[in-house]
């Protein structure tokens, strides 16, 4: 319990430090520098200490380009001076520019997007024919441990089928939170090793791999990685005992983990399309209707500088269980040219931890809280009791209830807290429903995704929201929203991917004091365009190994 508390405090401290650093980065308070590191250090610093998996790409350059690039990198190391800005001039974009200058490619050196997202930079290199994907990835600290768990369970399943009369420990015992349970599971496994030399050899390999799986419980801090847990120490002792008794079983842990489910990893890397989410524009037609009122035809216009949904169908998405909207806007107007709805949002980001393209869920008993953040959101809705309002910031806790691999299908719940500042109150009904000042909002949301087709061409996204707004501790307004969004990918061209989107929504507001309520139903059919798509398909002929990278 003490260890868990210390680990939680450490993670909170890390999160706050990262937030402060991010704000400084946005404001340009850091300077960038050119640094030369070995491949081993990069793997250790980012994958192990930073706990981030790294994709690998080979540069497809001529010998002359390689020499020119090397000369440019040397000059950058000696003379580099440039400010760091998180969105426009970051680590990736600076290296991207140096690469363009080194190989004398004006299309790369002149490329200056409003936001330099990593997937957008990779897209430009792919479009220029300069990179190809290399497998396997450099796995993060936790991903290695999880992959070791999968390997162990698969090997035990085979042994269980061969010798069903014996008692074999399962995932709940081998990977329990309590060290005593895991230690006992290792001993139970060892007790089955006397069945035959072949079984003994397999259990010996499992005991070796178990030591890798135990790193999940270690702190990925320098100086802490070599400390052994009790279960890891027990596995090491029992393996040594098997080695003393005869030919010690061997297993190349790195090779086994790199090759484990590699075909599935390659297949997933080709699933979907190649849009980056950069510059999204959507134009739609539909209607609105209140109860006992006629339908009102509407036209909608939406756009975002950067847009990625949870479970996004793009193989270039920045994490399967992450979503981001940067600088987004939306307008709805009627045939009478009246703008009934308008909104602007500077940033909205959601993140749930994923490991090996899988997201721990409540149904697995492994739920971990994700986070959400919305900043600088303004909204106009003439139908609402609060026709004009601003949300400076909204914090959100997100919980994955159930999901498929790669987050192609999911159901999640979230609860948020926000400060809502109304600009104008209930002018439509000529009454003052709310007092002066701001409101405390508690939105509770439920959202899901069902993906259909070999490339997720059809996605269905239901959502439900209950928003309670309080003023001075008293409930003032009860909002409800429900709807379903159906998205169909039409095709992928060399520069744009169009999608057809059908939105069915219903919203209701109830004033708590006298239970006055009103409803609005809305249907829109939109054409959504994503700009930035490398012919729709990734390079699937990349080699499995990269000798240059392997040799450092």
Short mmCIF file of C-alpha atoms in Angstrom, two decimals:
data_model
loop_
_atom_site.label_atom_id
_atom_site.label_comp_id
_atom_site.label_asym_id
_atom_site.label_seq_id
_atom_site.Cartn_x
_atom_site.Cartn_y
_atom_site.Cartn_z
CA UNK A 1 0.00 0.00 0.00
CA UNK A 2 2.85 2.38 0.86
CA UNK A 3 4.56 1.58 -2.43
CA UNK A 4 1.36 2.31 -4.37
CA UNK A 5 0.94 5.63 -2.52
CA UNK A 6 4.52 6.65 -3.27
CA UNK A 7 4.10 5.66 -6.90
CA UNK A 8 0.86 7.69 -7.17
CA UNK A 9 2.51 10.75 -5.61
CA UNK A 10 5.42 10.37 -8.01
CA UNK A 11 3.08 10.16 -11.01
CA UNK A 12 1.17 13.27 -9.85
CA UNK A 13 4.43 15.15 -9.44
CA UNK A 14 5.56 14.03 -12.88
CA UNK A 15 2.22 15.11 -14.37
CA UNK A 16 2.41 18.60 -12.86
CA UNK A 17 6.02 18.98 -13.99
CA UNK A 18 5.05 17.90 -17.51
CA UNK A 19 2.15 20.40 -17.53
CA UNK A 20 4.41 23.30 -16.51
CA UNK A 21 6.97 22.28 -19.13
CA UNK A 22 4.26 22.07 -21.79
CA UNK A 23 3.03 25.60 -20.99
CA UNK A 24 6.58 26.91 -21.18
CA UNK A 25 7.03 25.09 -24.47
CA UNK A 26 3.91 26.68 -25.95
CA UNK A 27 5.15 30.12 -24.85
CA UNK A 28 8.60 29.58 -26.39
CA UNK A 29 10.45 29.67 -23.08
CA UNK A 30 12.89 26.91 -24.07
CA UNK A 31 15.84 26.84 -26.45
CA UNK A 32 16.49 23.81 -28.64
CA UNK A 33 19.89 22.22 -29.01
CA UNK A 34 21.46 19.68 -31.33
CA UNK A 35 22.61 16.56 -29.53
CA UNK A 36 24.26 13.36 -30.78
CA UNK A 37 23.29 10.15 -28.97
CA UNK A 38 23.75 6.45 -29.57
CA UNK A 39 20.85 4.26 -30.59
CA UNK A 40 21.22 2.38 -27.30
CA UNK A 41 20.83 5.63 -25.33
CA UNK A 42 17.73 6.65 -27.34
CA UNK A 43 16.13 3.27 -26.67
CA UNK A 44 16.97 3.49 -22.96
CA UNK A 45 16.05 7.17 -22.45
CA UNK A 46 12.74 7.20 -24.33
CA UNK A 47 11.47 3.61 -24.30
CA UNK A 48 12.63 2.62 -20.82
CA UNK A 49 12.87 5.79 -18.73
CA UNK A 50 10.29 7.75 -20.76
CA UNK A 51 8.06 4.65 -21.14
CA UNK A 52 7.19 5.49 -24.75
CA UNK A 53 7.26 3.02 -27.62
CA UNK A 54 9.16 4.24 -30.67
CA UNK A 55 8.28 3.53 -34.28
CA UNK A 56 11.20 3.15 -36.66
CA UNK A 57 11.62 4.38 -40.22
CA UNK A 58 14.46 3.97 -42.69
CA UNK A 59 15.54 6.99 -44.72
CA UNK A 60 15.72 6.08 -48.40
CA UNK A 61 18.61 8.28 -49.55
CA UNK A 62 21.28 8.04 -52.20
CA UNK A 63 24.92 7.90 -51.14
CA UNK A 64 25.35 11.53 -52.17
CA UNK A 65 22.32 12.58 -50.11
CA UNK A 66 23.65 10.67 -47.11
CA UNK A 67 26.96 12.57 -47.24
CA UNK A 68 25.23 15.95 -47.70
CA UNK A 69 22.90 15.22 -44.78
CA UNK A 70 25.78 14.16 -42.58
CA UNK A 71 27.59 17.43 -43.33
CA UNK A 72 24.44 19.43 -42.49
CA UNK A 73 24.01 17.55 -39.22
CA UNK A 74 27.60 18.36 -38.25
CA UNK A 75 26.98 22.06 -38.91
CA UNK A 76 23.77 21.89 -36.87
CA UNK A 77 25.65 20.30 -33.96
CA UNK A 78 28.26 23.06 -34.01
CA UNK A 79 26.12 26.13 -34.74
CA UNK A 80 22.47 25.33 -33.95
CA UNK A 81 20.50 28.15 -32.29
CA UNK A 82 16.71 28.06 -32.40
CA UNK A 83 13.85 28.59 -29.96
CA UNK A 84 11.58 25.67 -29.11
CA UNK A 85 7.85 26.11 -29.60
CA UNK A 86 5.57 23.19 -28.86
CA UNK A 87 3.14 23.56 -31.78
CA UNK A 88 5.15 25.11 -34.59
CA UNK A 89 8.87 24.60 -33.95
CA UNK A 90 9.40 21.42 -31.96
CA UNK A 91 11.92 18.57 -31.91
CA UNK A 92 10.36 16.85 -34.92
CA UNK A 93 9.91 19.93 -37.11
CA UNK A 94 13.45 21.21 -36.47
CA UNK A 95 14.96 17.86 -37.42
CA UNK A 96 12.58 17.76 -40.41
CA UNK A 97 13.90 21.13 -41.61
CA UNK A 98 17.53 20.11 -41.12
CA UNK A 99 16.84 16.94 -43.13
CA UNK A 100 15.32 18.99 -45.97
CA UNK A 101 18.29 21.33 -46.00
CA UNK A 102 20.73 18.43 -45.92
CA UNK A 103 19.29 16.66 -48.97
CA UNK A 104 18.44 20.01 -50.63
CA UNK A 105 14.73 19.33 -50.95
CA UNK A 106 12.85 22.68 -51.12
CA UNK A 107 9.46 21.01 -50.55
CA UNK A 108 10.65 19.94 -47.10
CA UNK A 109 12.50 23.12 -46.16
CA UNK A 110 9.55 25.30 -47.21
CA UNK A 111 6.98 23.15 -45.39
CA UNK A 112 5.70 25.25 -42.50
CA UNK A 113 2.37 24.00 -41.08
CA UNK A 114 0.44 25.86 -38.39
CA UNK A 115 0.93 22.88 -36.12
CA UNK A 116 3.88 20.49 -36.63
CA UNK A 117 2.33 17.23 -35.41
CA UNK A 118 4.64 14.17 -35.67
CA UNK A 119 2.23 12.25 -37.92
CA UNK A 120 2.02 15.20 -40.31
CA UNK A 121 5.81 15.32 -40.65
CA UNK A 122 5.93 11.57 -41.30
CA UNK A 123 3.23 12.00 -43.93
CA UNK A 124 5.31 14.59 -45.80
CA UNK A 125 8.37 12.34 -45.74
CA UNK A 126 6.25 9.42 -46.94
CA UNK A 127 4.74 11.50 -49.74
CA UNK A 128 8.26 12.48 -50.83
CA UNK A 129 9.22 8.77 -50.94
CA UNK A 130 11.97 9.26 -48.34
CA UNK A 131 10.97 6.79 -45.62
CA UNK A 132 9.78 3.22 -45.15
CA UNK A 133 8.54 1.55 -41.97
CA UNK A 134 10.89 -0.80 -40.11
CA UNK A 135 9.84 -3.52 -37.68
CA UNK A 136 9.87 -4.27 -34.81
CA UNK A 137 9.25 -1.08 -32.81
CA UNK A 138 11.29 -0.17 -29.78
CA UNK A 139 8.86 -1.16 -27.06
CA UNK A 140 8.18 0.97 -24.02
CA UNK A 141 9.03 -0.21 -20.51
CA UNK A 142 5.48 -1.34 -19.75
CA UNK A 143 4.83 -2.70 -23.25
CA UNK A 144 7.72 -5.13 -22.89
CA UNK A 145 6.29 -6.34 -19.60
CA UNK A 146 2.80 -6.78 -21.07
CA UNK A 147 4.13 -8.60 -24.11
CA UNK A 148 6.07 -10.89 -21.75
CA UNK A 149 2.80 -11.61 -19.94
CA UNK A 150 1.07 -12.56 -23.19
CA UNK A 151 3.99 -14.84 -24.10
CA UNK A 152 3.89 -16.56 -20.70
CA UNK A 153 0.13 -17.16 -20.78
CA UNK A 154 0.36 -18.60 -24.31
CA UNK A 155 3.10 -21.05 -23.25
CA UNK A 156 1.20 -22.11 -20.11
CA UNK A 157 -1.95 -22.67 -22.20
CA UNK A 158 -0.02 -25.16 -24.35
CA UNK A 159 1.30 -26.97 -21.27
CA UNK A 160 -2.20 -27.00 -19.79
CA UNK A 161 -3.55 -28.70 -22.90
CA UNK A 162 -0.75 -31.27 -22.82
CA UNK A 163 -1.07 -32.07 -19.09
CA UNK A 164 -4.60 -31.08 -18.00
CA UNK A 165 -4.49 -33.11 -14.77
CA UNK A 166 -2.03 -30.67 -13.18
CA UNK A 167 -2.91 -27.35 -11.57
CA UNK A 168 -1.49 -24.45 -13.58
CA UNK A 169 -1.42 -20.83 -12.34
CA UNK A 170 -3.40 -18.36 -14.42
CA UNK A 171 -3.17 -14.64 -15.08
CA UNK A 172 -4.92 -13.73 -11.80
CA UNK A 173 -2.24 -15.57 -9.82
CA UNK A 174 0.87 -14.83 -11.91
CA UNK A 175 0.11 -11.13 -12.30
CA UNK A 176 -1.77 -10.31 -9.08
CA UNK A 177 -1.10 -7.06 -7.27
CA UNK A 178 0.07 -8.91 -4.15
CA UNK A 179 3.66 -10.15 -4.22
CA UNK A 180 2.78 -13.16 -2.07
CA UNK A 181 0.25 -14.37 -4.66
CA UNK A 182 2.71 -13.99 -7.53
CA UNK A 183 5.45 -15.76 -5.55
CA UNK A 184 3.15 -18.69 -4.80
CA UNK A 185 2.17 -18.88 -8.48
CA UNK A 186 5.85 -19.16 -9.48
CA UNK A 187 6.35 -21.97 -6.98
CA UNK A 188 3.28 -23.77 -8.30
CA UNK A 189 4.67 -23.52 -11.81
CA UNK A 190 8.04 -24.89 -10.70
CA UNK A 191 6.34 -27.81 -8.91
CA UNK A 192 5.02 -29.01 -12.29
CA UNK A 193 8.51 -29.13 -13.85
CA UNK A 194 9.23 -32.73 -12.77
CA UNK A 195 6.81 -34.23 -15.32
CA UNK A 196 9.36 -34.64 -18.11
CA UNK A 197 12.58 -33.06 -19.44
CA UNK A 198 10.60 -31.27 -22.14
CA UNK A 199 8.16 -29.76 -19.61
CA UNK A 200 11.08 -28.77 -17.39
CA UNK A 201 12.69 -26.97 -20.31
CA UNK A 202 9.51 -25.04 -21.13
CA UNK A 203 8.94 -24.04 -17.50
CA UNK A 204 12.55 -22.88 -17.30
CA UNK A 205 11.94 -20.57 -20.26
CA UNK A 206 8.77 -19.26 -18.60
CA UNK A 207 10.72 -18.53 -15.40
CA UNK A 208 13.20 -16.49 -17.44
CA UNK A 209 10.45 -14.54 -19.19
CA UNK A 210 8.62 -14.03 -15.88
CA UNK A 211 11.53 -11.89 -14.70
CA UNK A 212 10.89 -9.56 -17.66
CA UNK A 213 7.16 -9.48 -16.88
CA UNK A 214 7.92 -8.48 -13.27
CA UNK A 215 9.43 -5.20 -14.48
CA UNK A 216 5.86 -3.92 -14.73
CA UNK A 217 5.94 -3.48 -10.96
CA UNK A 218 9.32 -1.72 -10.94
CA UNK A 219 9.87 2.03 -11.08
CA UNK A 220 11.30 2.98 -14.46
CA UNK A 221 13.74 5.39 -12.84
CA UNK A 222 17.47 5.31 -13.23
CA UNK A 223 18.93 3.33 -10.36
CA UNK A 224 15.67 1.47 -9.64
CA UNK A 225 15.54 -0.99 -12.53
CA UNK A 226 17.98 -3.49 -11.02
CA UNK A 227 16.03 -3.93 -7.79
CA UNK A 228 14.29 -7.30 -7.75
CA UNK A 229 10.83 -7.95 -6.37
CA UNK A 230 10.22 -11.05 -4.25
CA UNK A 231 8.49 -12.92 -7.12
CA UNK A 232 11.31 -12.02 -9.49
CA UNK A 233 13.88 -13.21 -6.96
CA UNK A 234 11.96 -16.46 -6.47
CA UNK A 235 11.78 -17.04 -10.24
CA UNK A 236 15.52 -16.42 -10.54
CA UNK A 237 16.27 -18.84 -7.69
CA UNK A 238 14.07 -21.61 -9.12
CA UNK A 239 15.53 -21.17 -12.61
CA UNK A 240 19.02 -21.51 -11.14
CA UNK A 241 17.90 -24.72 -9.46
CA UNK A 242 16.73 -26.10 -12.84
CA UNK A 243 20.03 -25.09 -14.40
CA UNK A 244 22.00 -26.96 -11.71
CA UNK A 245 19.97 -30.11 -12.34
CA UNK A 246 20.90 -30.26 -16.03
CA UNK A 247 21.14 -28.37 -19.31
CA UNK A 248 19.84 -24.86 -18.49
CA UNK A 249 16.93 -23.78 -20.72
CA UNK A 250 17.68 -20.65 -22.73
CA UNK A 251 15.47 -18.03 -24.33
CA UNK A 252 16.44 -14.82 -26.16
CA UNK A 253 13.99 -12.50 -24.44
CA UNK A 254 14.44 -9.53 -26.80
CA UNK A 255 14.07 -11.67 -29.90
CA UNK A 256 10.99 -13.46 -28.54
CA UNK A 257 9.30 -10.20 -27.60
CA UNK A 258 10.16 -8.52 -30.90
CA UNK A 259 8.76 -11.39 -32.93
CA UNK A 260 5.68 -11.92 -30.76
CA UNK A 261 2.57 -11.09 -32.81
CA UNK A 262 4.71 -9.19 -35.33
CA UNK A 263 2.44 -10.17 -38.23
CA UNK A 264 -0.55 -8.70 -36.36
CA UNK A 265 1.40 -5.48 -35.74
CA UNK A 266 2.20 -5.14 -39.45
CA UNK A 267 -1.41 -5.84 -40.41
CA UNK A 268 -2.70 -3.16 -38.04
CA UNK A 269 -0.19 -0.65 -39.44
CA UNK A 270 -1.92 -0.99 -42.82
CA UNK A 271 -5.48 -0.75 -41.50
CA UNK A 272 -7.52 2.34 -42.24
CA UNK A 273 -6.29 5.29 -44.27
CA UNK A 274 -3.44 7.75 -44.15
CA UNK A 275 -5.08 11.06 -43.29
CA UNK A 276 -3.27 12.99 -40.58
CA UNK A 277 -6.28 14.90 -39.20
CA UNK A 278 -4.63 18.15 -40.29
CA UNK A 279 -7.05 20.74 -41.67
CA UNK A 280 -10.50 19.19 -41.36
CA UNK A 281 -13.48 20.88 -42.98
CA UNK A 282 -17.11 19.73 -42.89
CA UNK A 283 -20.19 21.14 -44.66
CA UNK A 284 -23.66 19.80 -43.92
CA UNK A 285 -27.39 20.22 -44.50
CA UNK A 286 -30.23 19.17 -42.19
CA UNK A 287 -33.04 20.35 -39.99
CA UNK A 288 -33.95 21.24 -36.41
CA UNK A 289 -37.30 20.76 -34.73
CA UNK A 290 -38.79 21.53 -31.35
CA UNK A 291 -41.86 19.58 -30.12
CA UNK A 292 -45.08 20.77 -31.79
CA UNK A 293 -43.07 23.08 -34.08
CA UNK A 294 -42.28 22.86 -37.80
CA UNK A 295 -38.93 21.66 -39.04
CA UNK A 296 -36.35 24.37 -39.63
CA UNK A 297 -33.81 23.70 -42.44
CA UNK A 298 -30.21 24.40 -41.39
CA UNK A 299 -26.73 24.54 -42.89
CA UNK A 300 -23.66 23.62 -40.82
CA UNK A 301 -19.98 24.44 -41.24
CA UNK A 302 -17.26 22.92 -39.05
CA UNK A 303 -13.49 22.95 -39.14
CA UNK A 304 -10.37 22.14 -37.12
CA UNK A 305 -6.68 22.81 -37.46
CA UNK A 306 -5.99 19.31 -36.11
CA UNK A 307 -8.65 16.68 -35.47
CA UNK A 308 -8.38 13.09 -34.26
CA UNK A 309 -11.14 10.98 -32.73
CA UNK A 310 -10.91 8.12 -30.26
CA UNK A 311 -10.42 4.94 -32.28
CA UNK A 312 -9.68 7.05 -35.35
CA UNK A 313 -9.62 5.04 -38.56
CA UNK A 314 -6.31 6.61 -39.64
CA UNK A 315 -3.20 4.45 -39.19
CA UNK A 316 -1.36 7.73 -38.61
CA UNK A 317 -3.39 8.58 -35.49
CA UNK A 318 -1.48 9.81 -32.44
CA UNK A 319 -2.54 6.88 -30.24
CA UNK A 320 -5.63 4.73 -30.64
CA UNK A 321 -7.17 5.75 -27.29
CA UNK A 322 -6.36 9.44 -27.68
CA UNK A 323 -8.29 12.27 -29.26
CA UNK A 324 -7.42 15.88 -29.99
CA UNK A 325 -9.15 18.93 -31.40
CA UNK A 326 -7.01 21.99 -31.96
CA UNK A 327 -8.49 25.37 -32.97
CA UNK A 328 -11.93 24.05 -33.93
CA UNK A 329 -15.02 26.05 -34.89
CA UNK A 330 -18.65 25.34 -35.84
CA UNK A 331 -21.56 27.37 -37.21
CA UNK A 332 -25.23 26.55 -37.79
CA UNK A 333 -27.52 28.91 -39.68
CA UNK A 334 -31.13 28.76 -40.87
CA UNK A 335 -32.60 29.63 -44.28
CA UNK A 336 -33.28 33.11 -42.94
CA UNK A 337 -29.48 33.57 -42.57
CA UNK A 338 -29.80 33.57 -38.78
CA UNK A 339 -26.83 31.99 -36.98
CA UNK A 340 -28.48 29.89 -34.28
CA UNK A 341 -25.35 28.07 -33.09
CA UNK A 342 -21.68 29.01 -33.11
CA UNK A 343 -18.70 27.76 -31.16
CA UNK A 344 -14.95 27.99 -30.91
CA UNK A 345 -12.60 25.74 -28.96
CA UNK A 346 -8.87 26.33 -28.61
CA UNK A 347 -7.96 22.85 -27.40
CA UNK A 348 -9.63 19.61 -26.41
CA UNK A 349 -7.55 16.54 -25.67
CA UNK A 350 -8.41 13.11 -24.23
CA UNK A 351 -5.94 10.39 -23.32
CA UNK A 352 -6.30 6.89 -21.88
CA UNK A 353 -3.19 4.81 -21.36
CA UNK A 354 -2.73 2.12 -24.00
CA UNK A 355 -0.21 -0.71 -23.98
CA UNK A 356 0.55 -2.70 -27.13
CA UNK A 357 -2.43 -1.10 -28.88
CA UNK A 358 -4.67 -2.43 -26.10
CA UNK A 359 -6.39 -0.29 -23.50
CA UNK A 360 -7.00 -1.70 -19.99
CA UNK A 361 -10.74 -1.84 -19.29
CA UNK A 362 -13.11 -2.31 -16.37
CA UNK A 363 -14.38 -5.63 -17.71
CA UNK A 364 -10.79 -6.94 -17.50
CA UNK A 365 -10.44 -5.64 -13.95
CA UNK A 366 -7.59 -3.39 -15.10
CA UNK A 367 -9.29 -0.02 -15.45
CA UNK A 368 -6.98 2.99 -15.24
CA UNK A 369 -8.23 6.56 -15.21
CA UNK A 370 -7.56 8.58 -18.32
CA UNK A 371 -7.59 12.35 -18.49
CA UNK A 372 -9.31 15.01 -20.54
CA UNK A 373 -8.72 18.74 -20.88
CA UNK A 374 -10.72 21.42 -22.66
CA UNK A 375 -9.40 24.99 -22.77
CA UNK A 376 -10.87 28.27 -24.00
CA UNK A 377 -14.25 27.13 -25.29
CA UNK A 378 -16.90 29.66 -26.32
CA UNK A 379 -20.44 28.77 -27.40
CA UNK A 380 -23.52 30.53 -28.74
CA UNK A 381 -26.84 28.66 -28.88
CA UNK A 382 -29.99 30.78 -29.18
CA UNK A 383 -32.11 27.74 -28.29
CA UNK A 384 -30.43 27.30 -24.86
CA UNK A 385 -31.28 28.86 -21.52
CA UNK A 386 -27.64 30.05 -21.63
CA UNK A 387 -27.40 31.43 -25.17
CA UNK A 388 -23.83 32.73 -24.72
CA UNK A 389 -21.25 31.09 -22.50
CA UNK A 390 -17.53 30.54 -22.03
CA UNK A 391 -15.68 27.60 -20.49
CA UNK A 392 -12.16 28.69 -19.68
CA UNK A 393 -11.06 25.22 -18.65
CA UNK A 394 -12.61 21.80 -18.09
CA UNK A 395 -10.88 18.84 -16.45
CA UNK A 396 -12.12 15.31 -17.02
CA UNK A 397 -11.55 11.80 -15.67
CA UNK A 398 -12.17 9.01 -18.21
CA UNK A 399 -12.75 5.29 -17.58
CA UNK A 400 -12.61 2.61 -20.25
CA UNK A 401 -15.47 0.17 -19.59
CA UNK A 402 -14.86 -2.31 -22.41
CA UNK A 403 -12.88 -2.22 -25.65
CA UNK A 404 -11.52 -4.40 -28.43
CA UNK A 405 -7.89 -4.60 -29.45
CA UNK A 406 -6.53 -1.46 -31.12
CA UNK A 407 -9.57 0.44 -29.74
CA UNK A 408 -11.64 -0.21 -32.88
CA UNK A 409 -14.68 -0.74 -30.62
CA UNK A 410 -15.18 0.66 -27.12
CA UNK A 411 -17.52 1.95 -24.45
CA UNK A 412 -16.23 4.51 -21.97
CA UNK A 413 -17.59 6.76 -19.23
CA UNK A 414 -16.29 10.12 -18.04
CA UNK A 415 -17.01 12.75 -15.44
CA UNK A 416 -15.79 16.32 -15.69
CA UNK A 417 -15.82 19.60 -13.81
CA UNK A 418 -15.82 23.01 -15.48
CA UNK A 419 -16.39 26.67 -14.73
CA UNK A 420 -19.06 28.13 -17.02
CA UNK A 421 -19.32 31.89 -17.41
CA UNK A 422 -22.61 32.96 -19.07
CA UNK A 423 -22.53 36.13 -21.15
CA UNK A 424 -26.29 36.43 -21.42
CA UNK A 425 -29.12 34.53 -19.75
CA UNK A 426 -32.44 33.32 -21.18
CA UNK A 427 -33.20 36.34 -23.31
CA UNK A 428 -35.50 34.23 -25.44
CA UNK A 429 -38.02 33.85 -22.59
CA UNK A 430 -37.61 37.41 -21.25
CA UNK A 431 -36.86 36.18 -17.74
CA UNK A 432 -33.81 35.96 -15.55
CA UNK A 433 -33.48 32.32 -14.71
CA UNK A 434 -30.05 32.53 -13.14
CA UNK A 435 -28.25 34.96 -10.90
CA UNK A 436 -25.07 36.86 -11.78
CA UNK A 437 -21.65 35.21 -11.85
CA UNK A 438 -20.46 31.83 -13.05
CA UNK A 439 -21.77 28.30 -12.74
CA UNK A 440 -20.07 25.07 -11.74
CA UNK A 441 -20.72 22.37 -14.31
CA UNK A 442 -20.50 18.58 -13.80
CA UNK A 443 -20.89 16.81 -17.16
CA UNK A 444 -21.18 13.00 -17.03
CA UNK A 445 -20.70 11.32 -20.39
CA UNK A 446 -21.05 7.88 -21.96
CA UNK A 447 -19.67 7.33 -25.46
CA UNK A 448 -18.95 4.36 -27.67
CA UNK A 449 -17.65 3.19 -31.02
CA UNK A 450 -18.41 0.28 -33.35
CA UNK A 451 -16.11 -0.10 -36.38
CA UNK A 452 -17.12 -2.18 -39.39
CA UNK A 453 -15.20 -3.29 -42.47
CA UNK A 454 -11.65 -4.54 -42.99
CA UNK A 455 -10.37 -0.96 -42.97
CA UNK A 456 -12.94 0.48 -40.53
CA UNK A 457 -14.67 2.25 -43.42
CA UNK A 458 -17.92 2.47 -41.42
CA UNK A 459 -17.89 3.75 -37.83
CA UNK A 460 -20.90 4.24 -35.53
CA UNK A 461 -20.45 6.55 -32.53
CA UNK A 462 -23.31 6.78 -29.95
CA UNK A 463 -23.03 9.29 -27.10
CA UNK A 464 -25.01 10.37 -24.03
CA UNK A 465 -24.36 13.32 -21.70
CA UNK A 466 -25.92 14.57 -18.47
CA UNK A 467 -24.73 18.03 -17.39
CA UNK A 468 -25.66 19.51 -14.02
CA UNK A 469 -24.95 23.21 -13.45
CA UNK A 470 -24.78 24.63 -9.92
CA UNK A 471 -24.77 28.16 -8.63
CA UNK A 472 -23.79 28.79 -4.99
CA UNK A 473 -24.27 25.10 -4.24
CA UNK A 474 -27.81 24.97 -5.67
CA UNK A 475 -28.78 23.03 -8.80
CA UNK A 476 -29.91 25.52 -11.44
CA UNK A 477 -29.90 23.78 -14.78
CA UNK A 478 -30.13 20.16 -15.92
CA UNK A 479 -28.90 19.46 -19.46
CA UNK A 480 -29.22 16.22 -21.39
CA UNK A 481 -27.77 15.34 -24.77
CA UNK A 482 -28.03 12.09 -26.71
CA UNK A 483 -27.18 11.16 -30.24
CA UNK A 484 -25.48 8.90 -32.72
CA UNK A 485 -22.95 9.69 -35.42
CA UNK A 486 -22.51 7.41 -38.46
CA UNK A 487 -19.33 7.94 -40.47
CA UNK A 488 -18.64 6.39 -43.88
CA UNK A 489 -15.31 6.74 -45.65
CA UNK A 490 -15.94 7.34 -49.35
CA UNK A 491 -12.43 7.00 -50.77
CA UNK A 492 -8.85 8.18 -50.25
CA UNK A 493 -7.27 10.41 -52.87
CA UNK A 494 -3.72 11.70 -53.18
CA UNK A 495 -4.49 14.88 -51.23
CA UNK A 496 -7.86 14.52 -49.51
CA UNK A 497 -10.06 11.91 -47.84
CA UNK A 498 -13.82 12.57 -47.93
CA UNK A 499 -16.20 11.05 -45.40
CA UNK A 500 -19.99 11.12 -45.24
CA UNK A 501 -21.26 11.84 -41.71
CA UNK A 502 -24.86 11.47 -40.50
CA UNK A 503 -25.57 13.13 -37.13
CA UNK A 504 -28.75 12.41 -35.15
CA UNK A 505 -29.01 14.47 -31.94
CA UNK A 506 -31.53 15.31 -29.27
CA UNK A 507 -30.96 17.76 -26.43
CA UNK A 508 -33.09 18.88 -23.51
CA UNK A 509 -32.69 21.55 -20.84
CA UNK A 510 -34.63 21.81 -17.59
CA UNK A 511 -34.62 24.81 -15.27
CA UNK A 512 -34.53 23.29 -11.79
CA UNK A 513 -36.50 26.01 -9.96
CA UNK A 514 -39.84 25.59 -11.74
CA UNK A 515 -39.00 22.48 -13.83
CA UNK A 516 -39.45 24.42 -17.07
CA UNK A 517 -37.98 22.35 -19.89
CA UNK A 518 -37.62 22.38 -23.64
CA UNK A 519 -36.25 19.98 -26.27
CA UNK A 520 -34.61 20.15 -29.68
CA UNK A 521 -34.11 17.40 -32.27
CA UNK A 522 -31.49 17.82 -34.97
CA UNK A 523 -30.48 15.80 -38.07
CA UNK A 524 -27.57 16.72 -40.36
CA UNK A 525 -25.81 15.01 -43.24
CA UNK A 526 -22.30 16.35 -43.79
CA UNK A 527 -19.39 15.93 -46.15
CA UNK A 528 -16.20 15.87 -44.09
CA UNK A 529 -12.85 16.45 -45.81
CA UNK A 530 -9.42 15.60 -44.40
CA UNK A 531 -6.53 17.27 -46.23
CA UNK A 532 -3.27 15.33 -46.14
CA UNK A 533 -3.46 11.71 -47.28
CA UNK A 534 -0.58 9.76 -48.86
CA UNK A 535 -2.60 7.87 -51.51
CA UNK A 536 -4.54 6.17 -48.74
CA UNK A 537 -2.15 3.28 -48.11
CA UNK A 538 1.06 2.87 -46.07
CA UNK A 539 4.28 1.33 -47.37
CA UNK A 540 3.74 -2.37 -46.65
CA UNK A 541 7.01 -3.60 -48.17
CA UNK A 542 9.31 -2.30 -45.45
CA UNK A 543 12.00 -4.78 -44.38
CA UNK A 544 11.71 -6.56 -41.08
CA UNK A 545 15.18 -5.58 -39.96
CA UNK A 546 17.20 -2.43 -40.49
CA UNK A 547 20.95 -3.25 -40.46
CA UNK A 548 22.02 0.40 -40.33
CA UNK A 549 19.88 1.06 -37.26
CA UNK A 550 20.83 -2.21 -35.62
CA UNK A 551 24.51 -1.30 -36.00
CA UNK A 552 23.89 2.08 -34.45
#
